[in-house]
Amino acid sequence: SKAGTMAIGTAAKASSNNATAIGNGAEVTGENSMALGAGAKISSNNSIALGAGTEFNGPLVNTYAAFTNEMNPAEAGVVAVGNTGTPRRIVN
């Protein structure tokens, strides 16, 4: 196992440094990343997959903030909710 990993749940896997997988079948292959929920999967570094079935394995690219036009570097990672077939809403 890698340094600082934690996997909780049947078939949960945390296979990179400082990775945390919580939930049955949760899987993390990105460093400093977390998957939370049954079947949640994340492969990007510095990222989080929230909720059952959430998956993100797309490429990270630099983006720009809408109002300030400041660059958000790809290395900053993502927070993923849902997947391409099951989108989710973020509410307050």
PDB file of C-alpha atoms in Angstrom:
ATOM      1  CA  SER A   1       0.000   0.000   0.000  1.00  0.00           C
ATOM      2  CA  LYS A   2       1.020   3.609  -0.508  1.00  0.00           C
ATOM      3  CA  ALA A   3       1.774   6.183   2.201  1.00  0.00           C
ATOM      4  CA  GLY A   4      -1.238   7.694   3.933  1.00  0.00           C
ATOM      5  CA  THR A   5      -3.898   5.528   2.260  1.00  0.00           C
ATOM      6  CA  MET A   6      -7.188   4.452   3.801  1.00  0.00           C
ATOM      7  CA  ALA A   7      -9.919   2.221   2.362  1.00  0.00           C
ATOM      8  CA  ILE A   8     -13.153   1.459   4.230  1.00  0.00           C
ATOM      9  CA  GLY A   9     -15.820  -0.791   2.700  1.00  0.00           C
ATOM     10  CA  THR A  10     -16.083  -4.039   0.802  1.00  0.00           C
ATOM     11  CA  ALA A  11     -13.767  -3.920  -2.242  1.00  0.00           C
ATOM     12  CA  ALA A  12     -12.792  -0.289  -1.496  1.00  0.00           C
ATOM     13  CA  LYS A  13      -9.374   0.581  -2.984  1.00  0.00           C
ATOM     14  CA  ALA A  14      -7.015   3.467  -2.283  1.00  0.00           C
ATOM     15  CA  SER A  15      -3.956   2.893  -4.452  1.00  0.00           C
ATOM     16  CA  SER A  16      -2.112   6.242  -4.492  1.00  0.00           C
ATOM     17  CA  ASN A  17      -0.307   8.319  -1.879  1.00  0.00           C
ATOM     18  CA  ASN A  18      -2.677  10.047   0.565  1.00  0.00           C
ATOM     19  CA  ALA A  19      -5.763   8.470  -1.034  1.00  0.00           C
ATOM     20  CA  THR A  20      -8.990   7.809   0.893  1.00  0.00           C
ATOM     21  CA  ALA A  21     -11.792   5.532  -0.355  1.00  0.00           C
ATOM     22  CA  ILE A  22     -14.930   5.200   1.789  1.00  0.00           C
ATOM     23  CA  GLY A  23     -17.833   3.043   0.616  1.00  0.00           C
ATOM     24  CA  ASN A  24     -18.379  -0.358  -0.923  1.00  0.00           C
ATOM     25  CA  GLY A  25     -16.461  -0.445  -4.203  1.00  0.00           C
ATOM     26  CA  ALA A  26     -15.109   3.105  -3.805  1.00  0.00           C
ATOM     27  CA  GLU A  27     -11.829   3.529  -5.681  1.00  0.00           C
ATOM     28  CA  VAL A  28      -9.107   6.192  -5.712  1.00  0.00           C
ATOM     29  CA  THR A  29      -6.131   6.128  -8.078  1.00  0.00           C
ATOM     30  CA  GLY A  30      -5.226   9.835  -7.931  1.00  0.00           C
ATOM     31  CA  GLU A  31      -2.802  11.146  -5.310  1.00  0.00           C
ATOM     32  CA  ASN A  32      -4.169  13.302  -2.464  1.00  0.00           C
ATOM     33  CA  SER A  33      -7.718  12.399  -3.518  1.00  0.00           C
ATOM     34  CA  MET A  34     -10.892  10.999  -1.947  1.00  0.00           C
ATOM     35  CA  ALA A  35     -13.907   8.950  -3.073  1.00  0.00           C
ATOM     36  CA  LEU A  36     -16.908   9.001  -0.732  1.00  0.00           C
ATOM     37  CA  GLY A  37     -19.881   6.742  -1.479  1.00  0.00           C
ATOM     38  CA  ALA A  38     -20.608   3.280  -2.820  1.00  0.00           C
ATOM     39  CA  GLY A  39     -18.990   2.877  -6.222  1.00  0.00           C
ATOM     40  CA  ALA A  40     -17.496   6.397  -6.222  1.00  0.00           C
ATOM     41  CA  LYS A  41     -14.329   6.536  -8.332  1.00  0.00           C
ATOM     42  CA  ILE A  42     -11.726   9.257  -8.901  1.00  0.00           C
ATOM     43  CA  SER A  43      -8.500   9.048 -10.912  1.00  0.00           C
ATOM     44  CA  SER A  44      -7.329  12.676 -10.839  1.00  0.00           C
ATOM     45  CA  ASN A  45      -4.842  14.073  -8.331  1.00  0.00           C
ATOM     46  CA  ASN A  46      -6.024  16.518  -5.640  1.00  0.00           C
ATOM     47  CA  SER A  47      -9.676  15.678  -6.331  1.00  0.00           C
ATOM     48  CA  ILE A  48     -12.860  14.443  -4.629  1.00  0.00           C
ATOM     49  CA  ALA A  49     -15.717  12.211  -5.859  1.00  0.00           C
ATOM     50  CA  LEU A  50     -18.852  12.747  -3.722  1.00  0.00           C
ATOM     51  CA  GLY A  51     -21.811  10.381  -3.651  1.00  0.00           C
ATOM     52  CA  ALA A  52     -22.707   6.872  -4.709  1.00  0.00           C
ATOM     53  CA  GLY A  53     -21.833   6.131  -8.322  1.00  0.00           C
ATOM     54  CA  THR A  54     -19.896   9.357  -8.877  1.00  0.00           C
ATOM     55  CA  GLU A  55     -17.060   8.889 -11.359  1.00  0.00           C
ATOM     56  CA  PHE A  56     -14.468  11.218 -12.832  1.00  0.00           C
ATOM     57  CA  ASN A  57     -11.585  10.041 -14.968  1.00  0.00           C
ATOM     58  CA  GLY A  58     -11.447  12.801 -17.552  1.00  0.00           C
ATOM     59  CA  PRO A  59      -8.410  14.911 -18.268  1.00  0.00           C
ATOM     60  CA  LEU A  60      -7.838  17.959 -16.096  1.00  0.00           C
ATOM     61  CA  VAL A  61      -7.400  21.202 -18.018  1.00  0.00           C
ATOM     62  CA  ASN A  62      -6.790  24.805 -17.010  1.00  0.00           C
ATOM     63  CA  THR A  63     -10.016  26.825 -16.748  1.00  0.00           C
ATOM     64  CA  TYR A  64     -10.779  30.500 -16.154  1.00  0.00           C
ATOM     65  CA  ALA A  65     -13.070  32.091 -13.553  1.00  0.00           C
ATOM     66  CA  ALA A  66     -16.172  33.671 -15.103  1.00  0.00           C
ATOM     67  CA  PHE A  67     -16.018  37.106 -13.474  1.00  0.00           C
ATOM     68  CA  THR A  68     -12.327  37.609 -12.696  1.00  0.00           C
ATOM     69  CA  ASN A  69     -10.823  35.726 -15.639  1.00  0.00           C
ATOM     70  CA  GLU A  70      -8.239  34.267 -13.248  1.00  0.00           C
ATOM     71  CA  MET A  71      -6.787  30.925 -14.276  1.00  0.00           C
ATOM     72  CA  ASN A  72      -7.728  27.847 -12.251  1.00  0.00           C
ATOM     73  CA  PRO A  73      -4.784  25.488 -12.813  1.00  0.00           C
ATOM     74  CA  ALA A  74      -5.514  21.862 -13.681  1.00  0.00           C
ATOM     75  CA  GLU A  75      -3.295  20.731 -10.796  1.00  0.00           C
ATOM     76  CA  ALA A  76      -5.879  22.136  -8.361  1.00  0.00           C
ATOM     77  CA  GLY A  77      -8.114  19.121  -9.102  1.00  0.00           C
ATOM     78  CA  VAL A  78     -11.900  18.801  -9.224  1.00  0.00           C
ATOM     79  CA  VAL A  79     -14.883  18.086  -6.991  1.00  0.00           C
ATOM     80  CA  ALA A  80     -17.082  15.612  -8.866  1.00  0.00           C
ATOM     81  CA  VAL A  81     -20.748  14.815  -8.163  1.00  0.00           C
ATOM     82  CA  GLY A  82     -22.685  12.325 -10.279  1.00  0.00           C
ATOM     83  CA  ASN A  83     -21.437  11.004 -13.605  1.00  0.00           C
ATOM     84  CA  THR A  84     -22.188  11.456 -17.288  1.00  0.00           C
ATOM     85  CA  GLY A  85     -25.320   9.280 -17.089  1.00  0.00           C
ATOM     86  CA  THR A  86     -26.563  10.492 -13.702  1.00  0.00           C
ATOM     87  CA  PRO A  87     -25.985  14.208 -13.093  1.00  0.00           C
ATOM     88  CA  ARG A  88     -26.615  15.674  -9.643  1.00  0.00           C
ATOM     89  CA  ARG A  89     -27.590  19.084  -8.328  1.00  0.00           C
ATOM     90  CA  ILE A  90     -25.704  21.009  -5.665  1.00  0.00           C
ATOM     91  CA  VAL A  91     -28.136  22.828  -3.380  1.00  0.00           C
ATOM     92  CA  ASN A  92     -27.895  24.804  -0.158  1.00  0.00           C
TER      93      ASN A  92
END
